[in-house]
Amino acid sequence: MVTILKLGGSVITEKERPETLDGPSLDRAADAITGTGRDLVVVHGGGSFGHHHAERHGVSTDAGTTDAGSAAEIHGAMTTLNRFVLERLQDRGIPALPVHPLSLAHRDGRGSLTLPAGGVETMLGEGFVPVLHGDVIPHEGEGVTVLSGDEIVADLAGTLDADRIGLCSAVPGVLDSGGEVIDRIEEYDAVADALGGGEATDVTGGMAGKVRTLLDLDTPAWVFDLDCLAAFLGGGSPGTRIG
Amino acid sequence: MVTILKLGGSVITEKERPETLDGPSLDRAADAITGTGRDLVVVHGGGSFGHHHAERHGVSTDAGTTDAGSAAEIHGAMTTLNRFVLERLQDRGIPALPVHPLSLAHRDGRGSLTLPAGGVETMLGEGFVPVLHGDVIPHEGEGVTVLSGDEIVADLAGTLDADRIGLCSAVPGVLDSGGEVIDRIEEYDAVADALGGGEATDVTGGMAGKVRTLLDLDTPAWVFDLDCLAAFLGGGSPGTRIG
C-alpha cells in the first residue's frame, strides 16, 4: 500500500520571495504526516528555492546548461530546501532519508527519463520514508535540465506500483471556471474548458498539464490543500479525485 | 578513455581526528586534477568523517542500522566532506557535480550491490566530473549499511568499462615486507606473504583486500601517493600497478 505524497513548492515556500521557507506551513505538513505509518514516499517541489535559480540560468525541463556552477547553484538551493523538509520530519520521529535526483536520474537525447527506483523500494521495505525533490539531472546533449517534482511523482507511481498519489497544493482542488472544487475528473475532455480558462503560472507546468499527466497513470490521485492533508493520509478522498 | 580516481580518506582528512579535513592535501589533489580533461570520475573515501560516525553506530558494510537518525548522521558527515571536495574542484574550474550513493545504490538480501551508472555516464558525456563518496545505502534486511569508496570504484570500473583506475593513498604503493614499493602485481599468490604481514587498519578493508578486488577487475589499477597523482593523471605508471 504505497502512497506518494507531493508537497507543492507553493505550499512549503513563499513563492514570491527567493529562497524563503514557509516554516509554519511545513510544520503543519510534517504534523499531518506524523504517525501515518509505513510505505510513504514524499516528493517536494522547488518553490522559491529551485525556480528562482532555474529561471535566472534559463534552465527548464528541456533547455539545459553545461555550466557546472549554474547546475550546482540550482541543485544547492534544492538540497537546502530538502534539508529543511528532512529536519522537520526527523524532528517528529519520521524516519526520513534524502534521495537527490541529480545522483539518481538522467534523460537520454530524446528527453526520455530514467529514474531507477530500486533504492527507494529498498528504503520503503526497511521502514524509511524517502524524500525526493525537484532538481537538475544530467540530460544527453543538454548538460543538465530540470526534473520537476510532478515528473518524479508520475514516474515513481508506475515503477513502485503505487496505490495512491496525493498532491498537496496551494488550492483546495482542481477548480472549475466558477472557482468551485471539481469532485472527480475521469476524462480530460470533460474539464478542458474549465481548465483552459485558468492558466497557472509555473515553469514546470500548470494545472491542465498536471491533470493530463495524472489521468494517464494507473494510480488514482487527489489534489487538495494543507487543510486536507491529514484526511488524505488517513485514507480519505478530499479535494479532487483524478482517475 | 574513462579514468576512475579514488582519493583515499586518509589522504584528504586527518584520520585520527574526527571530522577534520586535511585542507593542504586536498588542495594538492585538486591542483593535480586541474586541466586533466574529460572522462574523469572521482570517488573519495570517508576518512575521519564517515568512519568515525559509522563505528560509533556499529554500522559496517554488512551490519546495518534501521535508525534514520544514525543513517542521517553518517550520511551528513560524508556529504559535508563531499562539499569540501566539490568546492576545491569547482574553485579550479573543474566541472564537478555530486553523486550521493545513498540516493543511487542499494543492496539486496544477499548483500549484492546495485549501482545504476546511467546518470554518471550521462554526466561524463556532457563534460561533467561526477564526484562520488563512501556512504550508507539501503540494504534489504539490514536498514542501511556502509558502501565503501573501494566498492564504488570496483563496481563502476565494470559498468563504465573504465580504462584506468588510480588509488591515491597515504602510501607510495603496495609495500613488500621490507617496506619497498612493489612495481607490479599480476597475481595474488606472488605477494600474499608480503601483504599478510602488514595489516592495514580500516573498517572497509585493508590493502590485501584492495589488491584481491583490483586483480579481479578487467581494468588495470595503480596505487600511489599524492606526490604521484599528477603523473598518474598524465598517463604515467607510478607506484604499484595491479593487473
Short mmCIF file of C-alpha atoms in Angstrom, two decimals:
data_model
loop_
_atom_site.label_atom_id
_atom_site.label_comp_id
_atom_site.label_asym_id
_atom_site.label_seq_id
_atom_site.Cartn_x
_atom_site.Cartn_y
_atom_site.Cartn_z
CA MET A 1 0.00 0.00 0.00
CA VAL A 2 2.47 2.64 -1.26
CA THR A 3 1.41 6.29 -1.06
CA ILE A 4 3.26 9.02 -2.91
CA LEU A 5 2.78 12.47 -1.40
CA LYS A 6 3.82 15.57 -3.29
CA LEU A 7 4.25 18.70 -1.19
CA GLY A 8 3.89 21.57 -3.65
CA GLY A 9 6.63 24.17 -3.71
CA SER A 10 3.96 26.84 -3.29
CA VAL A 11 2.81 25.16 -0.05
CA ILE A 12 6.15 24.91 1.77
CA THR A 13 7.86 28.06 0.46
CA GLU A 14 6.88 31.68 -0.03
CA LYS A 15 6.86 31.54 -3.77
CA GLU A 16 7.31 35.28 -4.43
CA ARG A 17 10.41 35.70 -2.23
CA PRO A 18 13.63 33.92 -3.32
CA GLU A 19 14.72 31.06 -1.02
CA THR A 20 12.14 31.76 1.66
CA LEU A 21 10.69 28.84 3.57
CA ASP A 22 7.06 28.88 4.70
CA GLY A 23 8.02 27.37 8.04
CA PRO A 24 4.55 27.28 9.63
CA SER A 25 3.08 25.50 6.60
CA LEU A 26 5.95 22.99 6.51
CA ASP A 27 5.35 22.36 10.23
CA ARG A 28 1.66 21.72 9.56
CA ALA A 29 2.54 19.30 6.74
CA ALA A 30 5.05 17.48 8.94
CA ASP A 31 2.47 17.26 11.76
CA ALA A 32 -0.06 15.70 9.39
CA ILE A 33 2.50 13.14 8.17
CA THR A 34 3.49 12.11 11.72
CA GLY A 35 2.24 8.67 12.61
CA THR A 36 0.80 7.81 9.20
CA GLY A 37 2.91 4.69 9.10
CA ARG A 38 4.95 2.88 6.52
CA ASP A 39 5.19 2.90 2.74
CA LEU A 40 5.13 6.65 2.24
CA VAL A 41 7.28 8.44 -0.35
CA VAL A 42 7.47 12.23 -0.08
CA VAL A 43 8.33 14.41 -3.08
CA HIS A 44 8.58 18.16 -2.76
CA GLY A 45 8.69 20.90 -5.36
CA GLY A 46 11.19 23.71 -5.68
CA GLY A 47 9.02 26.71 -4.90
CA SER A 48 11.07 29.85 -4.41
CA PHE A 49 14.26 27.80 -3.95
CA GLY A 50 14.63 25.95 -7.24
CA HIS A 51 12.53 28.01 -9.65
CA HIS A 52 14.30 31.26 -8.86
CA HIS A 53 17.74 29.90 -9.77
CA ALA A 54 16.48 27.80 -12.69
CA GLU A 55 14.84 30.84 -14.30
CA ARG A 56 17.89 33.01 -13.73
CA HIS A 57 20.09 30.48 -15.55
CA GLY A 58 17.49 29.80 -18.28
CA VAL A 59 17.23 26.14 -17.32
CA SER A 60 13.93 24.27 -17.78
CA THR A 61 12.83 20.68 -18.33
CA ASP A 62 14.05 20.81 -21.94
CA ALA A 63 16.60 23.66 -22.06
CA GLY A 64 19.77 22.86 -20.16
CA THR A 65 23.12 24.19 -19.09
CA THR A 66 26.59 22.64 -19.32
CA ASP A 67 27.90 25.11 -16.75
CA ALA A 68 28.68 23.18 -13.59
CA GLY A 69 28.48 26.34 -11.46
CA SER A 70 24.89 27.04 -12.56
CA ALA A 71 23.95 23.38 -12.09
CA ALA A 72 25.50 23.35 -8.62
CA GLU A 73 23.65 26.56 -7.68
CA ILE A 74 20.21 25.23 -8.65
CA HIS A 75 20.95 21.86 -7.04
CA GLY A 76 22.34 23.53 -3.92
CA ALA A 77 19.18 25.60 -3.44
CA MET A 78 17.06 22.48 -3.76
CA THR A 79 19.14 20.48 -1.29
CA THR A 80 18.88 23.38 1.17
CA LEU A 81 15.09 23.15 0.95
CA ASN A 82 15.34 19.35 1.17
CA ARG A 83 17.32 19.64 4.42
CA PHE A 84 14.58 21.84 5.91
CA VAL A 85 11.95 19.24 4.99
CA LEU A 86 14.06 16.35 6.34
CA GLU A 87 14.73 18.15 9.62
CA ARG A 88 11.06 18.86 10.26
CA LEU A 89 10.15 15.24 9.54
CA GLN A 90 13.04 13.73 11.55
CA ASP A 91 12.22 16.07 14.47
CA ARG A 92 8.84 14.31 14.66
CA GLY A 93 10.34 10.82 14.59
CA ILE A 94 9.57 10.19 10.92
CA PRO A 95 12.45 8.04 9.53
CA ALA A 96 13.05 10.31 6.54
CA LEU A 97 16.10 9.93 4.27
CA PRO A 98 17.08 12.17 1.34
CA VAL A 99 17.07 10.97 -2.28
CA HIS A 100 18.57 13.54 -4.63
CA PRO A 101 17.52 13.11 -8.28
CA LEU A 102 20.82 14.62 -9.55
CA SER A 103 22.51 11.49 -8.15
CA LEU A 104 19.87 9.10 -9.44
CA ALA A 105 18.13 10.09 -12.65
CA HIS A 106 19.05 11.12 -16.19
CA ARG A 107 17.48 11.86 -19.58
CA ASP A 108 18.59 10.49 -22.94
CA GLY A 109 18.92 12.52 -26.15
CA ARG A 110 15.16 12.33 -26.78
CA GLY A 111 14.44 13.67 -23.30
CA SER A 112 13.20 10.31 -22.02
CA LEU A 113 13.61 9.95 -18.24
CA THR A 114 15.33 7.07 -16.44
CA LEU A 115 14.81 7.05 -12.66
CA PRO A 116 15.92 3.72 -11.15
CA ALA A 117 13.69 3.07 -8.13
CA GLY A 118 15.45 0.08 -6.54
CA GLY A 119 16.97 2.20 -3.77
CA VAL A 120 13.64 3.89 -2.98
CA GLU A 121 11.93 0.47 -2.87
CA THR A 122 14.60 -0.85 -0.52
CA MET A 123 14.25 2.19 1.74
CA LEU A 124 10.47 1.60 1.90
CA GLY A 125 10.98 -2.08 2.69
CA GLU A 126 13.32 -1.14 5.55
CA GLY A 127 10.79 1.28 7.04
CA PHE A 128 12.35 4.56 5.89
CA VAL A 129 10.50 7.47 4.26
CA PRO A 130 12.40 8.53 1.11
CA VAL A 131 12.17 12.27 0.44
CA LEU A 132 12.80 13.32 -3.16
CA HIS A 133 12.60 16.77 -4.72
CA GLY A 134 12.62 18.72 -7.96
CA ASP A 135 16.23 19.01 -9.13
CA VAL A 136 18.53 19.27 -12.11
CA ILE A 137 19.58 15.98 -13.73
CA PRO A 138 22.07 15.08 -16.48
CA HIS A 139 20.47 15.18 -19.93
CA GLU A 140 22.24 13.88 -23.03
CA GLY A 141 23.02 16.78 -25.37
CA GLU A 142 21.74 19.44 -22.93
CA GLY A 143 24.07 19.29 -19.93
CA VAL A 144 21.59 19.29 -17.06
CA THR A 145 17.86 20.10 -17.24
CA VAL A 146 15.13 20.47 -14.61
CA LEU A 147 13.32 17.40 -13.32
CA SER A 148 10.09 18.60 -11.72
CA GLY A 149 8.51 17.09 -8.65
CA ASP A 150 5.46 16.27 -10.76
CA GLU A 151 7.57 14.22 -13.21
CA ILE A 152 9.08 12.33 -10.28
CA VAL A 153 5.61 11.52 -8.93
CA ALA A 154 4.36 10.28 -12.30
CA ASP A 155 7.44 8.13 -12.89
CA LEU A 156 7.57 6.61 -9.39
CA ALA A 157 3.83 5.85 -9.42
CA GLY A 158 4.48 3.37 -12.22
CA THR A 159 7.76 1.83 -11.06
CA LEU A 160 6.60 1.50 -7.43
CA ASP A 161 3.10 0.37 -8.47
CA ALA A 162 1.76 2.97 -6.02
CA ASP A 163 -1.76 2.75 -4.64
CA ARG A 164 -2.47 6.45 -4.03
CA ILE A 165 -1.00 9.79 -5.09
CA GLY A 166 -1.64 12.94 -3.09
CA LEU A 167 -0.82 16.39 -4.43
CA CYS A 168 -0.88 18.84 -1.55
CA SER A 169 -1.16 22.19 -3.31
CA ALA A 170 -2.00 25.82 -2.63
CA VAL A 171 -5.58 25.31 -3.86
CA PRO A 172 -8.22 23.02 -2.33
CA GLY A 173 -8.59 21.00 -5.55
CA VAL A 174 -8.95 21.39 -9.29
CA LEU A 175 -11.26 24.36 -9.73
CA ASP A 176 -13.97 24.82 -12.36
CA SER A 177 -14.47 28.12 -14.18
CA GLY A 178 -16.68 29.30 -11.32
CA GLY A 179 -13.92 28.66 -8.76
CA GLU A 180 -15.61 25.58 -7.26
CA VAL A 181 -13.67 22.37 -6.49
CA ILE A 182 -14.41 19.65 -9.05
CA ASP A 183 -15.18 16.45 -7.14
CA ARG A 184 -13.80 13.95 -9.63
CA ILE A 185 -12.16 14.02 -13.06
CA GLU A 186 -12.24 10.83 -15.11
CA GLU A 187 -11.52 12.24 -18.56
CA TYR A 188 -9.79 15.36 -19.72
CA ASP A 189 -12.37 16.50 -22.29
CA ALA A 190 -14.98 16.89 -19.57
CA VAL A 191 -12.94 19.59 -17.83
CA ALA A 192 -10.84 21.03 -20.69
CA ASP A 193 -12.89 24.21 -20.95
CA ALA A 194 -12.77 24.86 -17.21
CA LEU A 195 -9.00 24.30 -17.01
CA GLY A 196 -8.17 26.25 -20.16
CA GLY A 197 -9.63 29.33 -18.54
CA GLY A 198 -7.37 29.28 -15.50
CA GLU A 199 -3.72 29.24 -16.61
CA ALA A 200 -1.47 28.51 -13.67
CA THR A 201 1.94 30.16 -13.84
CA ASP A 202 4.66 27.64 -13.14
CA VAL A 203 7.71 26.84 -15.32
CA THR A 204 7.16 23.16 -14.67
CA GLY A 205 3.52 23.04 -15.92
CA GLY A 206 0.17 24.38 -14.82
CA MET A 207 -2.90 22.53 -13.54
CA ALA A 208 -4.10 21.46 -17.01
CA GLY A 209 -0.80 19.67 -17.63
CA LYS A 210 -0.91 18.06 -14.16
CA VAL A 211 -4.42 16.72 -14.78
CA ARG A 212 -3.49 15.26 -18.19
CA THR A 213 -0.42 13.53 -16.73
CA LEU A 214 -2.32 12.14 -13.75
CA LEU A 215 -5.13 10.78 -15.95
CA ASP A 216 -2.54 8.74 -17.88
CA LEU A 217 -1.44 6.90 -14.72
CA ASP A 218 -2.88 3.68 -13.33
CA THR A 219 -2.77 5.17 -9.81
CA PRO A 220 -5.62 7.41 -8.62
CA ALA A 221 -4.56 10.88 -7.48
CA TRP A 222 -6.09 13.53 -5.23
CA VAL A 223 -5.45 17.28 -5.37
CA PHE A 224 -6.12 19.10 -2.09
CA ASP A 225 -4.68 21.76 0.19
CA LEU A 226 -2.90 21.64 3.54
CA ASP A 227 -6.21 21.62 5.45
CA CYS A 228 -7.00 18.23 3.93
CA LEU A 229 -3.56 16.53 4.10
CA ALA A 230 -4.36 14.56 7.26
CA ALA A 231 -7.67 13.40 5.74
CA PHE A 232 -5.88 12.16 2.60
CA LEU A 233 -3.18 10.33 4.59
CA GLY A 234 -5.93 8.77 6.71
CA GLY A 235 -7.38 7.15 3.61
CA GLY A 236 -9.99 9.79 2.82
CA SER A 237 -10.88 11.33 -0.51
CA PRO A 238 -10.59 15.11 -0.11
CA GLY A 239 -10.40 17.76 -2.85
CA THR A 240 -10.48 16.50 -6.43
CA ARG A 241 -10.01 12.85 -7.32
CA ILE A 242 -8.33 12.33 -10.67
CA GLY A 243 -8.63 8.90 -12.30
CA MET B 1 39.13 6.73 -22.13
CA VAL B 2 37.43 6.78 -18.71
CA THR B 3 39.64 7.18 -15.63
CA ILE B 4 38.35 6.48 -12.13
CA LEU B 5 40.32 8.24 -9.42
CA LYS B 6 39.89 7.30 -5.78
CA LEU B 7 41.08 9.87 -3.26
CA GLY B 8 41.70 7.90 -0.08
CA GLY B 9 40.05 9.13 3.08
CA SER B 10 43.46 9.04 4.77
CA VAL B 11 44.80 11.43 2.11
CA ILE B 12 42.19 14.20 2.30
CA THR B 13 41.31 14.01 6.02
CA GLU B 14 43.25 13.79 9.25
CA LYS B 15 42.21 10.27 10.04
CA GLU B 16 42.85 10.36 13.79
CA ARG B 17 40.78 13.49 14.46
CA PRO B 18 37.00 13.27 13.93
CA GLU B 19 35.70 15.32 11.01
CA THR B 20 38.97 17.09 10.32
CA LEU B 21 39.83 17.96 6.74
CA ASP B 22 43.44 17.82 5.54
CA GLY B 23 42.96 21.04 3.56
CA PRO B 24 46.51 21.35 2.16
CA SER B 25 46.44 17.77 0.86
CA LEU B 26 43.01 18.26 -0.70
CA ASP B 27 44.33 21.43 -2.37
CA ARG B 28 47.29 19.50 -3.77
CA ALA B 29 44.95 16.80 -5.10
CA ALA B 30 42.66 19.39 -6.69
CA ASP B 31 45.67 21.14 -8.25
CA ALA B 32 46.82 17.86 -9.80
CA ILE B 33 43.35 17.17 -11.21
CA THR B 34 43.06 20.65 -12.77
CA GLY B 35 43.32 20.55 -16.54
CA THR B 36 43.43 16.77 -16.87
CA GLY B 37 40.45 16.89 -19.21
CA ARG B 38 37.32 14.88 -19.72
CA ASP B 39 36.11 11.45 -18.71
CA LEU B 40 37.25 11.53 -15.11
CA VAL B 41 35.19 10.09 -12.24
CA VAL B 42 36.33 10.99 -8.72
CA VAL B 43 35.47 8.79 -5.73
CA HIS B 44 36.55 9.75 -2.25
CA GLY B 45 36.67 7.79 0.98
CA GLY B 46 35.25 8.73 4.34
CA GLY B 47 38.39 9.19 6.37
CA SER B 48 37.70 10.80 9.72
CA PHE B 49 34.25 11.97 8.54
CA GLY B 50 32.45 8.74 7.72
CA HIS B 51 34.38 6.11 9.69
CA HIS B 52 34.06 7.94 12.99
CA HIS B 53 30.25 8.01 12.85
CA ALA B 54 29.93 4.55 11.28
CA GLU B 55 31.99 2.99 14.07
CA ARG B 56 30.08 4.85 16.76
CA HIS B 57 26.78 3.49 15.45
CA GLY B 58 28.17 -0.02 14.79
CA VAL B 59 27.47 0.24 11.06
CA SER B 60 29.73 -1.56 8.55
CA THR B 61 29.42 -2.98 5.05
CA ASP B 62 27.37 -5.92 6.38
CA ALA B 63 25.97 -4.77 9.75
CA GLY B 64 23.34 -2.08 9.37
CA THR B 65 21.03 0.22 11.24
CA THR B 66 17.33 0.91 10.79
CA ASP B 67 17.62 4.11 12.81
CA ALA B 68 17.12 7.03 10.43
CA GLY B 69 18.91 9.42 12.80
CA SER B 70 22.10 7.32 12.77
CA ALA B 71 21.88 6.90 9.00
CA ALA B 72 21.39 10.64 8.52
CA GLU B 73 24.35 11.39 10.79
CA ILE B 74 26.79 9.16 8.87
CA HIS B 75 25.44 10.39 5.54
CA GLY B 76 25.55 14.01 6.70
CA ALA B 77 29.23 13.73 7.69
CA MET B 78 30.05 12.25 4.28
CA THR B 79 28.16 14.94 2.37
CA THR B 80 30.00 17.59 4.40
CA LEU B 81 33.31 16.11 3.23
CA ASN B 82 31.89 15.82 -0.31
CA ARG B 83 31.05 19.54 -0.30
CA PHE B 84 34.65 20.38 0.65
CA VAL B 85 35.93 18.25 -2.24
CA LEU B 86 33.44 19.76 -4.71
CA GLU B 87 34.29 23.32 -3.66
CA ARG B 88 38.02 22.81 -4.12
CA LEU B 89 37.45 21.30 -7.57
CA GLN B 90 34.89 23.89 -8.70
CA ASP B 91 37.18 26.70 -7.46
CA ARG B 92 39.70 25.49 -10.04
CA GLY B 93 37.18 25.40 -12.88
CA ILE B 94 36.70 21.62 -12.77
CA PRO B 95 33.01 20.96 -13.65
CA ALA B 96 32.42 18.71 -10.65
CA LEU B 97 28.92 17.54 -9.64
CA PRO B 98 27.99 15.45 -6.58
CA VAL B 99 26.65 11.90 -6.82
CA HIS B 100 25.50 10.59 -3.43
CA PRO B 101 25.34 6.78 -3.22
CA LEU B 102 22.51 6.91 -0.63
CA SER B 103 20.33 8.30 -3.44
CA LEU B 104 21.59 5.87 -6.06
CA ALA B 105 22.63 2.45 -4.79
CA HIS B 106 21.21 -0.39 -2.73
CA ARG B 107 21.96 -3.95 -1.63
CA ASP B 108 19.61 -6.92 -1.79
CA GLY B 109 19.13 -9.51 0.96
CA ARG B 110 22.29 -11.37 -0.07
CA GLY B 111 24.34 -8.15 0.15
CA SER B 112 24.68 -7.88 -3.62
CA LEU B 113 25.21 -4.27 -4.77
CA THR B 114 23.18 -2.45 -7.44
CA LEU B 115 24.66 0.89 -8.52
CA PRO B 116 22.95 2.15 -11.70
CA ALA B 117 25.57 4.15 -13.64
CA GLY B 118 23.42 5.77 -16.34
CA GLY B 119 23.48 9.15 -14.64
CA VAL B 120 27.26 9.05 -14.14
CA GLU B 121 27.71 8.08 -17.80
CA THR B 122 25.48 10.95 -18.93
CA MET B 123 27.40 13.40 -16.72
CA LEU B 124 30.67 12.22 -18.31
CA GLY B 125 29.22 12.57 -21.80
CA GLU B 126 28.17 16.14 -21.02
CA GLY B 127 31.65 17.07 -19.79
CA PHE B 128 30.99 16.99 -16.05
CA VAL B 129 33.19 15.31 -13.42
CA PRO B 130 30.97 13.16 -11.15
CA VAL B 131 32.24 13.03 -7.56
CA LEU B 132 31.04 10.02 -5.53
CA HIS B 133 31.93 9.02 -1.98
CA GLY B 134 31.70 6.33 0.63
CA ASP B 135 28.22 6.47 2.14
CA VAL B 136 25.41 4.47 3.72
CA ILE B 137 22.96 2.81 1.34
CA PRO B 138 19.68 0.93 1.84
CA HIS B 139 20.27 -2.80 2.35
CA GLU B 140 17.41 -5.30 2.36
CA GLY B 141 17.03 -6.78 5.86
CA GLU B 142 19.71 -4.53 7.40
CA GLY B 143 18.36 -0.99 7.13
CA VAL B 144 21.36 0.87 5.78
CA THR B 145 24.95 -0.40 5.58
CA VAL B 146 28.24 1.21 4.57
CA LEU B 147 29.22 1.34 0.90
CA SER B 148 32.96 1.96 0.78
CA GLY B 149 34.72 4.08 -1.82
CA ASP B 150 36.66 0.97 -2.88
CA GLU B 151 33.43 -0.92 -3.62
CA ILE B 152 32.20 2.02 -5.71
CA VAL B 153 35.44 2.03 -7.70
CA ALA B 154 35.26 -1.71 -8.37
CA ASP B 155 31.60 -1.58 -9.42
CA LEU B 156 31.93 1.49 -11.66
CA ALA B 157 35.07 0.11 -13.35
CA GLY B 158 32.91 -2.65 -14.79
CA THR B 159 29.76 -0.72 -15.65
CA LEU B 160 31.65 2.24 -17.16
CA ASP B 161 34.17 -0.07 -18.89
CA ALA B 162 36.89 2.17 -17.41
CA ASP B 163 40.40 2.27 -18.88
CA ARG B 164 42.40 3.16 -15.78
CA ILE B 165 41.88 3.17 -12.02
CA GLY B 166 44.03 5.30 -9.73
CA LEU B 167 44.05 4.83 -5.96
CA CYS B 168 45.67 7.86 -4.41
CA SER B 169 46.55 6.65 -0.93
CA ALA B 170 48.68 7.56 2.09
CA VAL B 171 51.43 5.14 0.97
CA PRO B 172 53.50 5.36 -2.24
CA GLY B 173 52.29 1.94 -3.45
CA VAL B 174 51.75 -1.62 -2.25
CA LEU B 175 54.69 -2.33 0.01
CA ASP B 176 56.59 -5.61 0.37
CA SER B 177 57.65 -6.97 3.76
CA GLY B 178 60.80 -4.82 3.57
CA GLY B 179 58.79 -1.64 3.09
CA GLU B 180 59.70 -1.27 -0.60
CA VAL B 181 57.10 -0.40 -3.27
CA ILE B 182 56.18 -3.45 -5.38
CA ASP B 183 56.37 -2.40 -9.03
CA ARG B 184 53.63 -4.65 -10.39
CA ILE B 185 51.25 -7.29 -9.07
CA GLU B 186 49.72 -9.71 -11.57
CA GLU B 187 48.62 -12.47 -9.22
CA TYR B 188 47.76 -12.52 -5.56
CA ASP B 189 49.77 -15.59 -4.54
CA ALA B 190 53.03 -13.87 -5.51
CA VAL B 191 52.50 -11.16 -2.90
CA ALA B 192 50.31 -12.92 -0.32
CA ASP B 193 53.12 -13.33 2.21
CA ALA B 194 54.25 -9.74 1.92
CA LEU B 195 50.70 -8.38 2.32
CA GLY B 196 49.73 -10.72 5.14
CA GLY B 197 52.50 -9.24 7.26
CA GLY B 198 51.24 -5.67 7.09
CA GLU B 199 47.63 -5.49 8.27
CA ALA B 200 46.14 -2.15 7.43
CA THR B 201 43.56 -0.92 9.91
CA ASP B 202 40.44 0.23 8.11
CA VAL B 203 36.85 -0.93 8.70
CA THR B 204 36.30 -1.06 4.98
CA GLY B 205 39.20 -3.42 4.21
CA GLY B 206 43.00 -3.28 4.30
CA MET B 207 45.49 -3.39 1.44
CA ALA B 208 45.30 -7.18 0.96
CA GLY B 209 41.56 -6.92 0.31
CA LYS B 210 42.06 -4.00 -2.06
CA VAL B 211 44.64 -5.95 -4.08
CA ARG B 212 42.41 -9.03 -4.36
CA THR B 213 39.46 -6.92 -5.53
CA LEU B 214 41.52 -4.98 -8.06
CA LEU B 215 43.04 -8.17 -9.52
CA ASP B 216 39.51 -9.40 -10.27
CA LEU B 217 38.76 -6.37 -12.48
CA ASP B 218 39.39 -6.06 -16.19
CA THR B 219 40.72 -2.52 -15.64
CA PRO B 220 44.37 -2.00 -14.59
CA ALA B 221 44.83 -0.07 -11.36
CA TRP B 222 47.66 1.91 -9.83
CA VAL B 223 48.28 2.57 -6.13
CA PHE B 224 50.37 5.69 -5.44
CA ASP B 225 50.55 8.68 -3.12
CA LEU B 226 49.79 12.37 -3.58
CA ASP B 227 53.29 13.07 -4.94
CA CYS B 228 52.49 10.88 -7.93
CA LEU B 229 48.86 11.90 -8.64
CA ALA B 230 49.78 14.28 -11.48
CA ALA B 231 51.99 11.61 -13.05
CA PHE B 232 49.14 9.08 -12.97
CA LEU B 233 46.63 11.55 -14.44
CA GLY B 234 49.18 12.40 -17.14
CA GLY B 235 49.12 8.76 -18.27
CA GLY B 236 52.15 7.57 -16.32
CA SER B 237 52.57 4.40 -14.30
CA PRO B 238 53.66 5.44 -10.80
CA GLY B 239 53.60 3.36 -7.60
CA THR B 240 52.30 -0.19 -7.92
CA ARG B 241 50.46 -1.40 -10.99
CA ILE B 242 47.85 -4.06 -10.20
CA GLY B 243 46.55 -6.18 -13.07
#
